[in-house]
């Protein structure tokens, strides 16, 4: 525990570290506690409690910076076990190659005709 002059100094000191696992805010005004929680650079914040977030399986739990990596629990925790990847594979040969600068004049004529048929222009 450290003494500070005001709330802003407490937030500045808390955010001025390489760690950021969790924090706890004790206050009589819960909405003020939520406002202060949003200003802290931590993975989790408990208002008028300590570690309460760790007992809720739907809430992601994990830190920032040197407090570790990743998340457990909740949707964010499940995402830690996966990685997004887009795969596109050609299923069949296209009748004309429109995705290349090496297009044939007759292909462009066909496309113009099809677009006019579809959109009436």
mmCIF file with all atom_site columns, C-alpha atoms in Angstrom:
data_model
loop_
_atom_site.group_PDB
_atom_site.id
_atom_site.type_symbol
_atom_site.label_atom_id
_atom_site.label_alt_id
_atom_site.label_comp_id
_atom_site.label_asym_id
_atom_site.label_entity_id
_atom_site.label_seq_id
_atom_site.pdbx_PDB_ins_code
_atom_site.Cartn_x
_atom_site.Cartn_y
_atom_site.Cartn_z
_atom_site.occupancy
_atom_site.B_iso_or_equiv
_atom_site.pdbx_formal_charge
_atom_site.auth_seq_id
_atom_site.auth_comp_id
_atom_site.auth_asym_id
_atom_site.auth_atom_id
_atom_site.pdbx_PDB_model_num
ATOM 1   C CA . UNK A 1 1   ? 0.000   0.000   0.000   1.00 0.00 ? 1   UNK A CA 1
ATOM 2   C CA . UNK A 1 2   ? 1.146   3.492   -0.792  1.00 0.00 ? 2   UNK A CA 1
ATOM 3   C CA . UNK A 1 3   ? -0.203  6.848   0.254   1.00 0.00 ? 3   UNK A CA 1
ATOM 4   C CA . UNK A 1 4   ? -1.186  9.162   -2.589  1.00 0.00 ? 4   UNK A CA 1
ATOM 5   C CA . UNK A 1 5   ? -2.401  12.741  -2.725  1.00 0.00 ? 5   UNK A CA 1
ATOM 6   C CA . UNK A 1 6   ? -5.523  11.993  -4.790  1.00 0.00 ? 6   UNK A CA 1
ATOM 7   C CA . UNK A 1 7   ? -7.267  9.466   -7.011  1.00 0.00 ? 7   UNK A CA 1
ATOM 8   C CA . UNK A 1 8   ? -5.507  10.695  -10.141 1.00 0.00 ? 8   UNK A CA 1
ATOM 9   C CA . UNK A 1 9   ? -2.098  10.030  -8.587  1.00 0.00 ? 9   UNK A CA 1
ATOM 10  C CA . UNK A 1 10  ? -3.239  6.532   -7.613  1.00 0.00 ? 10  UNK A CA 1
ATOM 11  C CA . UNK A 1 11  ? -4.348  5.786   -11.172 1.00 0.00 ? 11  UNK A CA 1
ATOM 12  C CA . UNK A 1 12  ? -1.170  7.265   -12.636 1.00 0.00 ? 12  UNK A CA 1
ATOM 13  C CA . UNK A 1 13  ? 1.024   5.193   -10.315 1.00 0.00 ? 13  UNK A CA 1
ATOM 14  C CA . UNK A 1 14  ? -0.956  2.028   -10.989 1.00 0.00 ? 14  UNK A CA 1
ATOM 15  C CA . UNK A 1 15  ? -0.747  2.540   -14.757 1.00 0.00 ? 15  UNK A CA 1
ATOM 16  C CA . UNK A 1 16  ? 2.941   3.485   -14.646 1.00 0.00 ? 16  UNK A CA 1
ATOM 17  C CA . UNK A 1 17  ? 4.163   -0.063  -14.204 1.00 0.00 ? 17  UNK A CA 1
ATOM 18  C CA . UNK A 1 18  ? 4.920   -2.932  -16.545 1.00 0.00 ? 18  UNK A CA 1
ATOM 19  C CA . UNK A 1 19  ? 2.398   -5.088  -14.684 1.00 0.00 ? 19  UNK A CA 1
ATOM 20  C CA . UNK A 1 20  ? -1.348  -5.091  -15.123 1.00 0.00 ? 20  UNK A CA 1
ATOM 21  C CA . UNK A 1 21  ? -3.007  -8.250  -13.847 1.00 0.00 ? 21  UNK A CA 1
ATOM 22  C CA . UNK A 1 22  ? -5.820  -6.903  -11.699 1.00 0.00 ? 22  UNK A CA 1
ATOM 23  C CA . UNK A 1 23  ? -6.947  -4.122  -9.404  1.00 0.00 ? 23  UNK A CA 1
ATOM 24  C CA . UNK A 1 24  ? -9.524  -3.505  -6.712  1.00 0.00 ? 24  UNK A CA 1
ATOM 25  C CA . UNK A 1 25  ? -11.379 -0.274  -6.015  1.00 0.00 ? 25  UNK A CA 1
ATOM 26  C CA . UNK A 1 26  ? -13.217 0.306   -2.759  1.00 0.00 ? 26  UNK A CA 1
ATOM 27  C CA . UNK A 1 27  ? -15.776 3.106   -2.857  1.00 0.00 ? 27  UNK A CA 1
ATOM 28  C CA . UNK A 1 28  ? -19.168 4.128   -1.515  1.00 0.00 ? 28  UNK A CA 1
ATOM 29  C CA . UNK A 1 29  ? -20.218 5.202   -5.020  1.00 0.00 ? 29  UNK A CA 1
ATOM 30  C CA . UNK A 1 30  ? -20.301 2.161   -7.326  1.00 0.00 ? 30  UNK A CA 1
ATOM 31  C CA . UNK A 1 31  ? -20.771 4.218   -10.505 1.00 0.00 ? 31  UNK A CA 1
ATOM 32  C CA . UNK A 1 32  ? -17.653 6.227   -9.584  1.00 0.00 ? 32  UNK A CA 1
ATOM 33  C CA . UNK A 1 33  ? -15.864 2.918   -9.008  1.00 0.00 ? 33  UNK A CA 1
ATOM 34  C CA . UNK A 1 34  ? -16.799 1.746   -12.492 1.00 0.00 ? 34  UNK A CA 1
ATOM 35  C CA . UNK A 1 35  ? -15.560 5.030   -13.961 1.00 0.00 ? 35  UNK A CA 1
ATOM 36  C CA . UNK A 1 36  ? -12.223 4.650   -12.187 1.00 0.00 ? 36  UNK A CA 1
ATOM 37  C CA . UNK A 1 37  ? -11.987 0.991   -13.244 1.00 0.00 ? 37  UNK A CA 1
ATOM 38  C CA . UNK A 1 38  ? -12.154 1.988   -16.926 1.00 0.00 ? 38  UNK A CA 1
ATOM 39  C CA . UNK A 1 39  ? -9.151  4.270   -16.396 1.00 0.00 ? 39  UNK A CA 1
ATOM 40  C CA . UNK A 1 40  ? -6.932  1.483   -15.047 1.00 0.00 ? 40  UNK A CA 1
ATOM 41  C CA . UNK A 1 41  ? -4.688  -0.470  -17.422 1.00 0.00 ? 41  UNK A CA 1
ATOM 42  C CA . UNK A 1 42  ? -5.347  -3.943  -16.038 1.00 0.00 ? 42  UNK A CA 1
ATOM 43  C CA . UNK A 1 43  ? -6.869  -7.167  -17.247 1.00 0.00 ? 43  UNK A CA 1
ATOM 44  C CA . UNK A 1 44  ? -9.531  -7.179  -14.508 1.00 0.00 ? 44  UNK A CA 1
ATOM 45  C CA . UNK A 1 45  ? -10.891 -4.791  -11.898 1.00 0.00 ? 45  UNK A CA 1
ATOM 46  C CA . UNK A 1 46  ? -13.117 -5.573  -8.923  1.00 0.00 ? 46  UNK A CA 1
ATOM 47  C CA . UNK A 1 47  ? -15.244 -2.799  -7.431  1.00 0.00 ? 47  UNK A CA 1
ATOM 48  C CA . UNK A 1 48  ? -15.940 -3.128  -3.686  1.00 0.00 ? 48  UNK A CA 1
ATOM 49  C CA . UNK A 1 49  ? -14.465 -6.620  -3.646  1.00 0.00 ? 49  UNK A CA 1
ATOM 50  C CA . UNK A 1 50  ? -11.215 -8.367  -4.418  1.00 0.00 ? 50  UNK A CA 1
ATOM 51  C CA . UNK A 1 51  ? -10.738 -11.183 -6.920  1.00 0.00 ? 51  UNK A CA 1
ATOM 52  C CA . UNK A 1 52  ? -14.502 -11.453 -7.425  1.00 0.00 ? 52  UNK A CA 1
ATOM 53  C CA . UNK A 1 53  ? -13.930 -11.525 -11.179 1.00 0.00 ? 53  UNK A CA 1
ATOM 54  C CA . UNK A 1 54  ? -11.919 -14.751 -10.860 1.00 0.00 ? 54  UNK A CA 1
ATOM 55  C CA . UNK A 1 55  ? -14.976 -16.626 -9.559  1.00 0.00 ? 55  UNK A CA 1
ATOM 56  C CA . UNK A 1 56  ? -17.154 -15.810 -12.585 1.00 0.00 ? 56  UNK A CA 1
ATOM 57  C CA . UNK A 1 57  ? -16.333 -18.320 -15.354 1.00 0.00 ? 57  UNK A CA 1
ATOM 58  C CA . UNK A 1 58  ? -17.949 -16.162 -18.061 1.00 0.00 ? 58  UNK A CA 1
ATOM 59  C CA . UNK A 1 59  ? -15.551 -13.266 -17.410 1.00 0.00 ? 59  UNK A CA 1
ATOM 60  C CA . UNK A 1 60  ? -12.198 -13.347 -19.176 1.00 0.00 ? 60  UNK A CA 1
ATOM 61  C CA . UNK A 1 61  ? -9.289  -13.400 -16.726 1.00 0.00 ? 61  UNK A CA 1
ATOM 62  C CA . UNK A 1 62  ? -5.730  -12.449 -17.593 1.00 0.00 ? 62  UNK A CA 1
ATOM 63  C CA . UNK A 1 63  ? -3.238  -9.656  -17.364 1.00 0.00 ? 63  UNK A CA 1
ATOM 64  C CA . UNK A 1 64  ? -1.514  -7.053  -19.438 1.00 0.00 ? 64  UNK A CA 1
ATOM 65  C CA . UNK A 1 65  ? 2.191   -6.414  -19.939 1.00 0.00 ? 65  UNK A CA 1
ATOM 66  C CA . UNK A 1 66  ? 4.516   -8.413  -17.676 1.00 0.00 ? 66  UNK A CA 1
ATOM 67  C CA . UNK A 1 67  ? 1.558   -9.912  -15.786 1.00 0.00 ? 67  UNK A CA 1
ATOM 68  C CA . UNK A 1 68  ? 1.289   -12.692 -18.275 1.00 0.00 ? 68  UNK A CA 1
ATOM 69  C CA . UNK A 1 69  ? -0.293  -13.315 -21.578 1.00 0.00 ? 69  UNK A CA 1
ATOM 70  C CA . UNK A 1 70  ? -3.652  -14.468 -22.825 1.00 0.00 ? 70  UNK A CA 1
ATOM 71  C CA . UNK A 1 71  ? -6.954  -14.991 -21.140 1.00 0.00 ? 71  UNK A CA 1
ATOM 72  C CA . UNK A 1 72  ? -8.823  -17.839 -19.503 1.00 0.00 ? 72  UNK A CA 1
ATOM 73  C CA . UNK A 1 73  ? -12.594 -18.134 -19.037 1.00 0.00 ? 73  UNK A CA 1
ATOM 74  C CA . UNK A 1 74  ? -15.351 -16.789 -21.241 1.00 0.00 ? 74  UNK A CA 1
ATOM 75  C CA . UNK A 1 75  ? -15.300 -16.208 -24.992 1.00 0.00 ? 75  UNK A CA 1
ATOM 76  C CA . UNK A 1 76  ? -11.896 -14.481 -24.860 1.00 0.00 ? 76  UNK A CA 1
ATOM 77  C CA . UNK A 1 77  ? -10.444 -17.484 -23.035 1.00 0.00 ? 77  UNK A CA 1
ATOM 78  C CA . UNK A 1 78  ? -11.701 -19.837 -25.728 1.00 0.00 ? 78  UNK A CA 1
ATOM 79  C CA . UNK A 1 79  ? -10.186 -17.600 -28.419 1.00 0.00 ? 79  UNK A CA 1
ATOM 80  C CA . UNK A 1 80  ? -6.770  -18.118 -26.820 1.00 0.00 ? 80  UNK A CA 1
ATOM 81  C CA . UNK A 1 81  ? -6.898  -21.742 -27.978 1.00 0.00 ? 81  UNK A CA 1
ATOM 82  C CA . UNK A 1 82  ? -7.562  -20.793 -31.576 1.00 0.00 ? 82  UNK A CA 1
ATOM 83  C CA . UNK A 1 83  ? -6.221  -18.542 -34.279 1.00 0.00 ? 83  UNK A CA 1
ATOM 84  C CA . UNK A 1 84  ? -8.128  -16.977 -37.115 1.00 0.00 ? 84  UNK A CA 1
ATOM 85  C CA . UNK A 1 85  ? -7.180  -18.117 -40.577 1.00 0.00 ? 85  UNK A CA 1
ATOM 86  C CA . UNK A 1 86  ? -8.866  -17.457 -43.905 1.00 0.00 ? 86  UNK A CA 1
ATOM 87  C CA . UNK A 1 87  ? -8.414  -20.082 -46.620 1.00 0.00 ? 87  UNK A CA 1
ATOM 88  C CA . UNK A 1 88  ? -9.567  -19.655 -50.196 1.00 0.00 ? 88  UNK A CA 1
ATOM 89  C CA . UNK A 1 89  ? -9.246  -22.513 -52.667 1.00 0.00 ? 89  UNK A CA 1
ATOM 90  C CA . UNK A 1 90  ? -10.410 -22.637 -56.237 1.00 0.00 ? 90  UNK A CA 1
ATOM 91  C CA . UNK A 1 91  ? -13.096 -25.331 -56.616 1.00 0.00 ? 91  UNK A CA 1
ATOM 92  C CA . UNK A 1 92  ? -13.343 -25.167 -60.394 1.00 0.00 ? 92  UNK A CA 1
ATOM 93  C CA . UNK A 1 93  ? -11.743 -23.356 -63.266 1.00 0.00 ? 93  UNK A CA 1
ATOM 94  C CA . UNK A 1 94  ? -13.496 -20.118 -64.125 1.00 0.00 ? 94  UNK A CA 1
ATOM 95  C CA . UNK A 1 95  ? -14.693 -19.760 -67.715 1.00 0.00 ? 95  UNK A CA 1
ATOM 96  C CA . UNK A 1 96  ? -12.772 -16.497 -67.907 1.00 0.00 ? 96  UNK A CA 1
ATOM 97  C CA . UNK A 1 97  ? -9.915  -15.024 -65.915 1.00 0.00 ? 97  UNK A CA 1
ATOM 98  C CA . UNK A 1 98  ? -11.209 -11.693 -64.563 1.00 0.00 ? 98  UNK A CA 1
ATOM 99  C CA . UNK A 1 99  ? -8.787  -11.481 -61.633 1.00 0.00 ? 99  UNK A CA 1
ATOM 100 C CA . UNK A 1 100 ? -5.740  -10.859 -63.773 1.00 0.00 ? 100 UNK A CA 1
ATOM 101 C CA . UNK A 1 101 ? -4.411  -8.034  -65.901 1.00 0.00 ? 101 UNK A CA 1
ATOM 102 C CA . UNK A 1 102 ? -3.979  -10.614 -68.634 1.00 0.00 ? 102 UNK A CA 1
ATOM 103 C CA . UNK A 1 103 ? -7.663  -10.582 -69.664 1.00 0.00 ? 103 UNK A CA 1
ATOM 104 C CA . UNK A 1 104 ? -8.854  -11.265 -73.158 1.00 0.00 ? 104 UNK A CA 1
ATOM 105 C CA . UNK A 1 105 ? -10.989 -8.701  -74.991 1.00 0.00 ? 105 UNK A CA 1
ATOM 106 C CA . UNK A 1 106 ? -13.779 -11.261 -75.528 1.00 0.00 ? 106 UNK A CA 1
ATOM 107 C CA . UNK A 1 107 ? -13.922 -11.920 -71.754 1.00 0.00 ? 107 UNK A CA 1
ATOM 108 C CA . UNK A 1 108 ? -14.446 -8.219  -71.031 1.00 0.00 ? 108 UNK A CA 1
ATOM 109 C CA . UNK A 1 109 ? -17.138 -8.067  -73.751 1.00 0.00 ? 109 UNK A CA 1
ATOM 110 C CA . UNK A 1 110 ? -18.913 -11.032 -72.136 1.00 0.00 ? 110 UNK A CA 1
ATOM 111 C CA . UNK A 1 111 ? -18.777 -9.416  -68.703 1.00 0.00 ? 111 UNK A CA 1
ATOM 112 C CA . UNK A 1 112 ? -20.217 -6.146  -70.030 1.00 0.00 ? 112 UNK A CA 1
ATOM 113 C CA . UNK A 1 113 ? -23.036 -8.085  -71.680 1.00 0.00 ? 113 UNK A CA 1
ATOM 114 C CA . UNK A 1 114 ? -23.780 -10.026 -68.483 1.00 0.00 ? 114 UNK A CA 1
ATOM 115 C CA . UNK A 1 115 ? -23.776 -6.880  -66.338 1.00 0.00 ? 115 UNK A CA 1
ATOM 116 C CA . UNK A 1 116 ? -26.117 -5.138  -68.755 1.00 0.00 ? 116 UNK A CA 1
ATOM 117 C CA . UNK A 1 117 ? -28.433 -8.134  -68.627 1.00 0.00 ? 117 UNK A CA 1
ATOM 118 C CA . UNK A 1 118 ? -28.397 -8.261  -64.814 1.00 0.00 ? 118 UNK A CA 1
ATOM 119 C CA . UNK A 1 119 ? -28.502 -4.518  -64.042 1.00 0.00 ? 119 UNK A CA 1
ATOM 120 C CA . UNK A 1 120 ? -30.159 -3.182  -67.197 1.00 0.00 ? 120 UNK A CA 1
ATOM 121 C CA . UNK A 1 121 ? -27.355 -0.770  -68.081 1.00 0.00 ? 121 UNK A CA 1
#
